[in-house]
Amino acid sequence: MDANQTPIEGEFAKKTILGAGNLLTSLLVLVVDIALGYFAFRLFSLGYIPLGICFVLIILMISVAFLVPKAHMFKWMAIGLSAWLLFSIFPIVYTIYNAFTNYGDGHLISQAQAIDQIQAQTYLPETGKAYQWIAYRSPENEYLLWLKDAEGNTKLVTQVDVPGDAEIPLVTGENGIGELDAEGAPVTIEGYTRLNRILASTDKNLTKIKFGDPENTIQVRSPSEAAELLPLYTYDPETNTFTHAVTGTVYFDQEGTYTAKNGERLIPGYSAIVGTKNFVQFVNSPGLRGPLVTIVIWNFLFATFSLLLTFSVGLLISIIYGDPKFKGKKILRSLLLIPYTIPSLITILIWRGMFNPDLGVINRMLESIFNISPRWFTQPWLARIALLVVNTWLGYPYWMLVTSGALQSIPGDIYEAAEIDGASGWQRFRNITLPLLLVSVGPLMISSFIFNFNNFNLIYAFINGGPPIPTATTQAGYTDIIISYVYNLAFASGRGVQYGYASAISLVLFMLIAVMSLLQFKFTNMWEEVGENV
Amino acid sequence: MSKHPSSVKRSQTIGLVWRWALAVVLILFSIFPVLWIVSASINPVNDLANQKLIPDNWGFDNFRQLVTNPIFPFFTWLKNSLIIATVSTLLTLSLTTLAAFAFSRFRFRGRQSMLKSILLIQSFPNLLAIVALFTIIKQIGDVVPLFGLNTHAGLILVYSGGAMGMNIWLMKGYMDTIPRDIDESAHVDGATDWEVFSKLILPLLRPILVVISILSFIGTYGEFIIARTLLTQREMQTVMVGLQIFTAGQYTKNWGIFAAGALIAALPIMIIYLILQDQIVGGLTQGAVKG
């Protein structure tokens, strides 16, 4: 207001301080960048490439925001956008990627891990390097194995799965080793019992245990012989195939599973890109498509009726009790707000108890008054009605709050003008209140629709999608909506987890939601609001 | 302005009567489940089938069971929930307010498309990305275990990062209603952006700050699917996960204990609502009318 009085020295001082501040900022940014850089480096070295790239992007963004003067506005959002990138964008990109892979049971690990695991599989050869052996057993059923090869070299080895050295030096007096016998085997080892032939051949564990160096494990083959295990499959990186050591069968890489010509598969497979297979399966498989039609129709019905019911109950309350002359408004509002004030999961679980067909209070009341006892959880339409009742209860207070605010903001002189023109109460509501209200709460109506379209908590906690659709090949119920169906498909299905396929349906669902959201933005001028003239 | 002849007065009385009659019905509908759960919590019968609205000989046995029952460390869960919800709310609040200030006050290239994509991305349900979220937190935890699986810090990060979109829009919409003349005149007086933000704008944001913190607190407090996925140890879990697990068992037989737990778990949120009711309503409608 009195800008002219700013002294020039003050300006100068401020600039100097800012200069010092800039240096400090640069240093701080450097420290943060180094810390994050190290973090990204560690991620890369663990093989987590995509997440590492994500952190590199974050480092770039922070550096640009704080060090490039022209990009100063990004300072304000650098941290927020980093969190957004990491926990909103990256998961979506990852889901899109998964939708084109067979990630899921049998394909949970990376190719390198799968190759390692297959290479680690061994077999006990019929011939090959063999040893004489003597076993020692501790009271805890840990074993030591003394070995002597054809050249007469002896050694004492430990179990592979017991931590510690693979081999214990055969020196009397050390590690509790007693005198050696004529063969060179210890007569006693402290804490262990030397097993004689009979004890050894009746010991059930002994032939299953792997001894020695994990790279070259040794296993007991017969009462007289122990032998070195050999890798069962050899990997050829050039052709990306495995060959069976005994039969010579070659296993070719087929979409993440090494498969022989006769169809035999090696386990484990790895998560591989399978192209549009998941989407094709989604469209073609009748067992999957059947319940999906029912589910999609119900999904739209559920969201529509939920919105209509909650909106009209809420609007009705705010019209009837919005009159400033109405006494007790405040206490009434507090009481009617109660459903909104309790975490919804808790009230959903309470309603579930109340709707319990045999024990719940609702049926006990209905029985004593009307002598009926509806099967809320087993009859499809009754279950759906119960859900809508619960959802109306959960949602109307929101619309009560929103519409009462919006009604107040409609200027009173419009009504006065209408009254002079002789408009009736209904006409005023129909032609003034409703259109103006819809303009102001329209976007909230669409987001409420979208919210209910994906109202997983209610469906899942109240009834878990039930009652089940008998003809469906997957877990699907009459009250399932797409998101709960996808969730069960991915995590709860009896056929094991199918992240790839679930991701594909997630994407389809996301498209649906995105179209609805775009409609919302177009319809409500939210896009225009972004413009310059705000 | 208008006169009050006796006929008008009579019709007003009639209006008042049916309004209150309807109000009673609505109130019954709205508070019945709450009354029911309160009654169940003090009913020693502890069985859904034998519950009455007014129990025969009431007592606080169910609440005592909550403290002593070793399988359900209820109060540890409650503490976890309160910590997680508080910290994520504070984090969300500071991150969104700063970002919204930039979107509301600065004009730069990419602003529109950024705002649009934030809004669009927000419509992707977090739940569908749960496999990805699990993987991210696991991988981060492999480097810094402090933020890994089964830590509250990891869950808080997921909550704060996932809640950015809509809150930025709410906050920016509110800031846009504050005339820019205010900050322009302050700028002329030599105020820096930070001074404008912290001294001029921030105090005016109180209503929307209250709304966003309440919505965010309630949202994180009530969330259970992501929490259940990321927190695997019983002592680390939140009260919502705990209650949900409780109902997976034979909960019709332990209805009284469940009711007691549900009541205590609901209490923090109910208190917030009843105290801050006016701010919530004010803020919600501001956000609602705007748009």
Coordinates of C-alpha atoms in Angstrom, one line a residue, chain A residues 1-3 6 11 14 18 38-39 42-43 46-51 55 72-74 76-77 79-81 83-84 86-92 94-95 98 103 313 316-317 319-321 323 325-347 349-354 356 358-362 364-365 389 392-393 396 398 401-406 409 416 439-441 443-444 450 454 456-457 460-461 483-484 486-487 490-491 499 502-503 505-507 509-510 513-514 517-518 521 524-527 529-534, chain B residues 4 12 16 18-24 26-27 29-34 36-37 47-52 95 97-99 101-103 106-109 111-133 135-140 142-144 154 157-158 160-166 168-169 172-173 176 180 185 188-195 197 215 218 221-225 228-229 240-241 243-244 247-249 251-253 255 258 261-263 265-266 269-270 273-274 277-278 280-281 284-285 287-291:
Chain A
M1 CA 0.0 0.0 0.0
D2 CA 2.8 2.4 0.9
A3 CA 5.3 0.8 -1.4
T6 CA 10.6 1.1 1.0
E11 CA 16.3 -3.9 -0.7
K14 CA 17.5 -8.4 1.4
L18 CA 19.0 -14.1 -0.3
Y38 CA 23.3 -43.5 -2.8
F39 CA 19.8 -44.9 -2.1
R42 CA 21.7 -49.5 -3.7
L43 CA 18.4 -50.1 -5.5
L46 CA 19.9 -55.1 -5.8
G47 CA 18.4 -55.3 -9.3
Y48 CA 15.4 -53.1 -8.6
I49 CA 15.9 -51.1 -11.8
P50 CA 12.4 -49.5 -12.2
L51 CA 12.4 -48.2 -8.6
F55 CA 14.6 -42.2 -7.6
H72 CA 11.5 -21.8 -8.6
M73 CA 7.8 -22.6 -8.4
F74 CA 8.7 -26.3 -8.4
W76 CA 7.0 -25.7 -3.5
M77 CA 5.9 -29.0 -4.8
I79 CA 8.6 -33.2 -2.1
G80 CA 4.9 -33.6 -2.7
L81 CA 5.4 -34.5 -6.3
A83 CA 5.7 -38.7 -3.0
W84 CA 3.1 -38.6 -5.7
L86 CA 6.5 -42.8 -6.0
F87 CA 3.1 -43.9 -4.6
S88 CA 0.6 -42.8 -7.2
I89 CA 2.3 -42.8 -10.6
F90 CA 4.8 -45.6 -10.2
P91 CA 2.2 -48.1 -8.9
I92 CA 0.1 -47.4 -12.0
Y94 CA 3.9 -51.0 -12.6
T95 CA 0.3 -52.3 -12.9
N98 CA 2.1 -56.4 -15.0
Y103 CA 3.2 -62.5 -13.0
V313 CA -32.3 -38.2 1.6
L316 CA -34.7 -33.7 1.7
I317 CA -33.3 -33.1 5.1
I319 CA -34.6 -28.5 2.5
I320 CA -37.0 -29.4 5.3
Y321 CA -34.8 -28.4 8.2
D323 CA -35.3 -23.0 7.4
K325 CA -36.6 -20.3 11.8
F326 CA -36.6 -24.0 12.6
K327 CA -35.6 -24.4 16.2
G328 CA -33.4 -27.3 17.3
K329 CA -31.6 -27.3 14.0
K330 CA -28.2 -27.7 15.5
I331 CA -29.0 -30.6 17.8
L332 CA -30.9 -32.3 14.9
R333 CA -27.9 -31.9 12.6
S334 CA -25.5 -33.3 15.3
L335 CA -27.7 -36.4 15.7
L336 CA -28.2 -36.9 12.0
L337 CA -24.5 -36.5 11.4
I338 CA -23.7 -39.5 13.6
P339 CA -23.4 -42.1 10.8
Y340 CA -20.8 -40.0 9.2
T341 CA -18.7 -39.7 12.3
I342 CA -18.0 -43.4 12.8
P343 CA -15.3 -45.0 10.7
S344 CA -17.3 -46.8 8.0
L345 CA -15.6 -50.2 8.4
I346 CA -16.9 -50.3 12.0
T347 CA -20.5 -49.5 11.1
L349 CA -19.4 -54.6 10.6
I350 CA -22.2 -53.6 13.0
W351 CA -24.8 -53.6 10.3
R352 CA -23.5 -57.0 9.3
G353 CA -24.3 -58.2 12.8
M354 CA -27.7 -56.5 12.8
N356 CA -27.6 -61.5 10.5
D358 CA -30.9 -65.9 12.3
L359 CA -29.5 -63.8 15.2
G360 CA -29.6 -60.2 14.1
V361 CA -31.9 -57.6 15.6
I362 CA -33.5 -56.7 12.2
R364 CA -35.9 -60.6 15.2
M365 CA -38.0 -57.4 14.9
V389 CA -29.9 -49.6 3.0
T392 CA -27.8 -44.9 2.4
W393 CA -27.3 -44.8 6.1
Y396 CA -26.8 -39.3 3.4
Y398 CA -22.5 -36.1 3.5
L401 CA -23.9 -31.2 4.8
V402 CA -23.1 -30.5 1.2
T403 CA -26.6 -29.5 0.0
S404 CA -27.4 -27.4 3.0
G405 CA -24.2 -25.4 2.3
A406 CA -25.0 -25.1 -1.4
S409 CA -25.3 -19.9 -1.3
E416 CA -38.2 -13.2 -4.5
V439 CA -24.3 -26.9 -11.1
S440 CA -22.6 -26.4 -7.8
V441 CA -22.7 -30.0 -6.5
P443 CA -18.8 -32.6 -9.6
L444 CA -19.4 -34.0 -6.1
I450 CA -17.2 -43.0 -8.7
N454 CA -15.4 -48.7 -6.3
F456 CA -14.8 -52.1 -2.0
N457 CA -15.0 -51.7 1.8
Y460 CA -16.1 -56.8 1.1
A461 CA -16.7 -56.2 4.8
I483 CA -13.1 -54.1 -7.9
S484 CA -14.0 -56.8 -5.3
V486 CA -10.6 -58.3 -9.2
Y487 CA -9.4 -58.4 -5.6
A490 CA -5.8 -61.6 -7.6
F491 CA -5.5 -62.6 -4.0
Y499 CA -1.4 -60.6 -10.5
A502 CA -5.9 -59.1 -12.2
S503 CA -3.7 -56.1 -13.4
I505 CA -8.8 -56.2 -15.5
S506 CA -7.7 -53.4 -13.2
L507 CA -6.6 -51.5 -16.3
L509 CA -11.6 -50.8 -14.8
F510 CA -9.3 -47.8 -14.7
I513 CA -13.3 -44.8 -14.2
A514 CA -11.1 -42.4 -16.2
S517 CA -13.8 -38.7 -14.4
L518 CA -13.2 -37.0 -17.7
F521 CA -14.3 -32.6 -15.5
T524 CA -18.2 -29.2 -14.3
N525 CA -15.8 -26.8 -15.9
M526 CA -13.1 -28.2 -13.7
W527 CA -10.8 -28.1 -16.8
E529 CA -10.9 -23.7 -13.9
V530 CA -7.3 -24.7 -14.5
G531 CA -7.0 -21.8 -17.0
E532 CA -5.3 -18.5 -16.6
N533 CA -8.3 -16.4 -15.6
V534 CA -8.9 -17.7 -12.1
Chain B
H4 CA -48.5 -13.2 10.6
Q12 CA -46.8 -23.2 10.7
L16 CA -43.6 -27.9 12.8
W18 CA -44.8 -33.2 10.9
R19 CA -41.3 -31.9 10.7
W20 CA -40.5 -33.1 14.1
A21 CA -42.3 -36.4 13.5
L22 CA -40.2 -37.0 10.5
A23 CA -37.1 -35.8 12.4
V24 CA -37.8 -38.5 15.1
L26 CA -34.7 -40.0 10.8
I27 CA -32.9 -39.8 14.2
F29 CA -32.7 -44.5 11.7
S30 CA -29.4 -42.7 12.2
I31 CA -28.6 -43.6 15.8
F32 CA -30.1 -47.1 16.1
P33 CA -26.9 -49.0 15.1
V34 CA -25.0 -46.8 17.6
W36 CA -27.4 -51.1 19.5
I37 CA -23.6 -51.4 19.7
D47 CA -23.8 -63.3 22.2
L48 CA -25.5 -61.7 19.2
A49 CA -28.6 -63.9 19.5
N50 CA -29.4 -63.0 23.0
Q51 CA -28.8 -59.3 22.8
K52 CA -31.5 -56.9 24.0
L95 CA 3.0 -31.3 1.3
T97 CA -0.5 -26.9 1.1
L98 CA 2.9 -26.0 -0.3
A99 CA 2.1 -27.6 -3.7
F101 CA 0.2 -22.6 -3.2
A102 CA 2.5 -23.0 -6.3
F103 CA -0.5 -24.1 -8.4
F106 CA 2.4 -19.1 -10.0
R107 CA 1.8 -19.3 -13.8
F108 CA 4.2 -21.7 -15.5
R109 CA 4.4 -24.0 -18.5
R111 CA 0.7 -26.1 -15.0
Q112 CA -2.5 -27.0 -16.6
S113 CA -1.4 -30.4 -17.8
M114 CA 0.0 -31.2 -14.4
L115 CA -3.2 -30.3 -12.6
K116 CA -5.2 -32.3 -15.0
S117 CA -3.0 -35.4 -14.7
I118 CA -3.0 -35.2 -11.0
L119 CA -6.8 -35.2 -11.1
L120 CA -7.0 -38.1 -13.6
I121 CA -4.4 -40.2 -11.9
Q122 CA -6.2 -39.7 -8.6
S123 CA -9.2 -41.6 -10.0
F124 CA -7.1 -44.8 -10.1
P125 CA -8.1 -46.7 -7.0
N126 CA -5.2 -47.3 -4.7
L127 CA -6.5 -50.7 -3.9
L128 CA -5.9 -51.9 -7.5
A129 CA -2.2 -51.0 -7.2
I130 CA -1.7 -52.9 -4.0
V131 CA 0.7 -55.5 -5.5
A132 CA 2.8 -52.6 -6.7
L133 CA 2.7 -50.8 -3.4
T135 CA 6.7 -54.4 -4.0
I136 CA 7.8 -50.8 -3.7
I137 CA 7.8 -50.9 0.1
K138 CA 9.6 -54.3 0.1
Q139 CA 12.3 -53.0 -2.2
I140 CA 12.7 -49.8 -0.2
D142 CA 15.7 -54.0 1.5
V143 CA 17.8 -50.8 1.4
V144 CA 16.5 -48.9 4.4
G154 CA 6.4 -47.3 5.2
L157 CA 4.6 -42.9 3.2
V158 CA 2.1 -44.9 1.1
S160 CA 0.7 -39.6 2.2
G161 CA 1.8 -40.2 -1.3
G162 CA -1.5 -41.7 -2.3
A163 CA -3.6 -38.9 -0.9
M164 CA -1.9 -36.0 -2.8
G165 CA -4.2 -35.6 -5.8
M166 CA -7.6 -34.7 -4.5
I168 CA -4.1 -30.5 -3.9
W169 CA -7.3 -29.7 -5.8
K172 CA -5.9 -25.0 -4.6
G173 CA -9.6 -24.3 -5.2
D176 CA -8.1 -19.4 -5.6
R180 CA -4.5 -12.3 -5.6
S185 CA 0.3 -5.6 -2.8
V188 CA 5.1 -4.5 -3.9
D189 CA 5.9 -4.0 -0.3
G190 CA 8.9 -6.2 -0.8
A191 CA 7.6 -9.4 0.7
T192 CA 9.1 -12.7 -0.6
D193 CA 6.9 -15.6 -1.8
W194 CA 7.5 -17.4 1.5
E195 CA 6.4 -14.4 3.5
F197 CA 2.6 -17.7 2.0
L215 CA -10.8 -36.1 6.0
I218 CA -10.5 -40.3 9.1
Y221 CA -7.7 -44.2 10.4
G222 CA -10.4 -46.2 8.7
E223 CA -8.3 -47.8 5.9
F224 CA -7.6 -51.5 6.3
I225 CA -6.7 -53.3 3.1
R228 CA -3.3 -55.4 6.3
T229 CA -1.1 -56.1 3.3
M240 CA -9.3 -51.5 11.8
V241 CA -7.3 -54.5 10.7
L243 CA -11.5 -55.5 14.2
Q244 CA -11.7 -56.9 10.7
T247 CA -15.0 -60.6 12.6
A248 CA -13.4 -63.2 10.4
G249 CA -13.6 -65.5 13.4
Y251 CA -17.8 -63.0 16.0
T252 CA -21.4 -63.7 16.7
K253 CA -20.3 -65.5 19.8
W255 CA -20.4 -59.9 19.8
F258 CA -16.4 -56.8 19.4
G261 CA -13.7 -52.6 20.7
A262 CA -15.8 -51.0 17.9
L263 CA -17.0 -48.4 20.3
A265 CA -12.2 -47.5 18.1
A266 CA -14.9 -45.2 16.9
I269 CA -13.3 -39.9 15.2
M270 CA -16.7 -39.2 16.8
Y273 CA -16.5 -34.6 14.5
L274 CA -18.6 -33.4 17.3
Q277 CA -18.6 -29.9 13.3
D278 CA -19.0 -26.2 12.3
I280 CA -16.2 -29.3 8.8
V281 CA -19.5 -28.1 7.5
L284 CA -17.1 -28.9 3.0
T285 CA -19.6 -26.5 1.6
G287 CA -15.1 -26.8 -1.3
A288 CA -18.5 -28.0 -2.6
V289 CA -19.8 -24.7 -3.9
K290 CA -16.5 -23.9 -5.4
G291 CA -16.1 -25.9 -8.6

